[in-house]
């Protein structure tokens, strides 16, 4: 017999309250525009939330959110990818 598996949501057990979405005792804020495209986003009652962090706007205040799955690499202020100088020198010594 094949068992029917119920799809488990990341926000399973969350409850909408007057303050907002309550999940495990924490009030969750909706995602911000910078989060658009992230694979972690979960919808609850047609509003998008991040189950990894309760206040997504704060994760973007100092640069790129470390939970973001839609952002590739680390960029510096000029828009170029940061390179660790120690690793770069080792690569150069090996001839890469």
mmCIF file of C-alpha atoms in Angstrom, residues 6-94:
data_model
loop_
_atom_site.group_PDB
_atom_site.id
_atom_site.type_symbol
_atom_site.label_atom_id
_atom_site.label_comp_id
_atom_site.label_asym_id
_atom_site.label_seq_id
_atom_site.Cartn_x
_atom_site.Cartn_y
_atom_site.Cartn_z
ATOM 1 C CA UNK A 6 1.083 15.398 2.882
ATOM 2 C CA UNK A 7 3.187 18.282 1.613
ATOM 3 C CA UNK A 8 4.840 19.893 4.628
ATOM 4 C CA UNK A 9 4.980 23.678 4.558
ATOM 5 C CA UNK A 10 7.860 25.598 6.096
ATOM 6 C CA UNK A 11 5.301 27.631 8.056
ATOM 7 C CA UNK A 12 3.283 24.632 9.220
ATOM 8 C CA UNK A 13 1.640 25.562 12.526
ATOM 9 C CA UNK A 14 1.709 29.331 11.930
ATOM 10 C CA UNK A 15 -1.273 31.394 13.098
ATOM 11 C CA UNK A 16 -2.409 34.814 11.862
ATOM 12 C CA UNK A 17 -2.851 37.206 14.813
ATOM 13 C CA UNK A 18 -3.625 40.911 15.170
ATOM 14 C CA UNK A 19 0.138 41.708 15.257
ATOM 15 C CA UNK A 20 0.865 39.576 12.184
ATOM 16 C CA UNK A 21 1.838 35.996 11.441
ATOM 17 C CA UNK A 22 2.881 34.162 14.601
ATOM 18 C CA UNK A 23 5.207 31.193 14.061
ATOM 19 C CA UNK A 24 6.803 29.415 17.041
ATOM 20 C CA UNK A 25 6.239 32.474 19.225
ATOM 21 C CA UNK A 26 7.816 34.940 16.774
ATOM 22 C CA UNK A 27 5.935 37.548 14.738
ATOM 23 C CA UNK A 28 6.937 37.182 11.076
ATOM 24 C CA UNK A 29 7.122 40.204 8.750
ATOM 25 C CA UNK A 30 6.290 39.883 5.025
ATOM 26 C CA UNK A 31 9.217 39.693 2.591
ATOM 27 C CA UNK A 32 10.587 42.842 0.954
ATOM 28 C CA UNK A 33 11.110 43.529 -2.753
ATOM 29 C CA UNK A 34 14.777 42.463 -2.540
ATOM 30 C CA UNK A 35 13.643 38.951 -1.592
ATOM 31 C CA UNK A 36 11.754 38.478 -4.867
ATOM 32 C CA UNK A 37 13.039 35.326 -6.566
ATOM 33 C CA UNK A 38 14.363 33.606 -3.443
ATOM 34 C CA UNK A 39 13.572 29.885 -3.182
ATOM 35 C CA UNK A 40 12.932 30.122 0.573
ATOM 36 C CA UNK A 41 9.827 32.319 0.246
ATOM 37 C CA UNK A 42 6.646 30.631 1.468
ATOM 38 C CA UNK A 43 3.120 31.960 1.052
ATOM 39 C CA UNK A 44 0.651 32.013 3.923
ATOM 40 C CA UNK A 45 -2.846 33.325 3.214
ATOM 41 C CA UNK A 46 -1.599 34.965 -0.043
ATOM 42 C CA UNK A 47 1.184 36.914 1.720
ATOM 43 C CA UNK A 48 4.838 35.906 1.222
ATOM 44 C CA UNK A 49 7.022 35.220 4.269
ATOM 45 C CA UNK A 50 10.602 34.035 4.822
ATOM 46 C CA UNK A 51 10.707 31.036 7.166
ATOM 47 C CA UNK A 52 14.464 31.516 7.674
ATOM 48 C CA UNK A 53 14.304 35.034 9.135
ATOM 49 C CA UNK A 54 11.406 36.857 10.808
ATOM 50 C CA UNK A 55 12.383 40.378 9.681
ATOM 51 C CA UNK A 56 13.656 40.171 6.096
ATOM 52 C CA UNK A 57 14.045 43.960 5.705
ATOM 53 C CA UNK A 58 16.774 43.960 8.377
ATOM 54 C CA UNK A 59 18.757 41.286 6.517
ATOM 55 C CA UNK A 60 19.078 43.616 3.501
ATOM 56 C CA UNK A 61 20.136 46.780 5.409
ATOM 57 C CA UNK A 62 23.855 45.934 5.380
ATOM 58 C CA UNK A 63 24.038 44.446 1.894
ATOM 59 C CA UNK A 64 22.979 41.073 0.562
ATOM 60 C CA UNK A 65 20.925 38.752 2.750
ATOM 61 C CA UNK A 66 22.981 35.663 3.591
ATOM 62 C CA UNK A 67 19.880 33.471 3.184
ATOM 63 C CA UNK A 68 19.160 34.712 -0.371
ATOM 64 C CA UNK A 69 19.211 31.879 -2.898
ATOM 65 C CA UNK A 70 18.678 34.156 -5.890
ATOM 66 C CA UNK A 71 21.876 36.216 -5.457
ATOM 67 C CA UNK A 72 25.083 34.772 -6.881
ATOM 68 C CA UNK A 73 28.480 35.530 -5.353
ATOM 69 C CA UNK A 74 29.561 38.422 -3.201
ATOM 70 C CA UNK A 75 29.836 41.806 -4.860
ATOM 71 C CA UNK A 76 31.829 44.790 -3.703
ATOM 72 C CA UNK A 77 30.793 48.449 -4.111
ATOM 73 C CA UNK A 78 31.987 48.614 -7.740
ATOM 74 C CA UNK A 79 29.828 45.610 -8.647
ATOM 75 C CA UNK A 80 32.731 43.210 -9.068
ATOM 76 C CA UNK A 81 33.073 39.850 -7.342
ATOM 77 C CA UNK A 82 35.279 39.939 -4.241
ATOM 78 C CA UNK A 83 38.386 37.782 -4.408
ATOM 79 C CA UNK A 84 40.263 36.543 -1.366
ATOM 80 C CA UNK A 85 43.877 37.687 -1.988
ATOM 81 C CA UNK A 86 45.385 34.710 -0.168
ATOM 82 C CA UNK A 87 43.435 32.221 -2.288
ATOM 83 C CA UNK A 88 44.245 34.191 -5.444
ATOM 84 C CA UNK A 89 47.983 34.029 -4.724
ATOM 85 C CA UNK A 90 47.804 30.270 -4.108
ATOM 86 C CA UNK A 91 45.949 29.764 -7.392
ATOM 87 C CA UNK A 92 48.559 31.824 -9.214
ATOM 88 C CA UNK A 93 51.367 29.762 -7.659
ATOM 89 C CA UNK A 94 49.726 26.539 -8.888
#
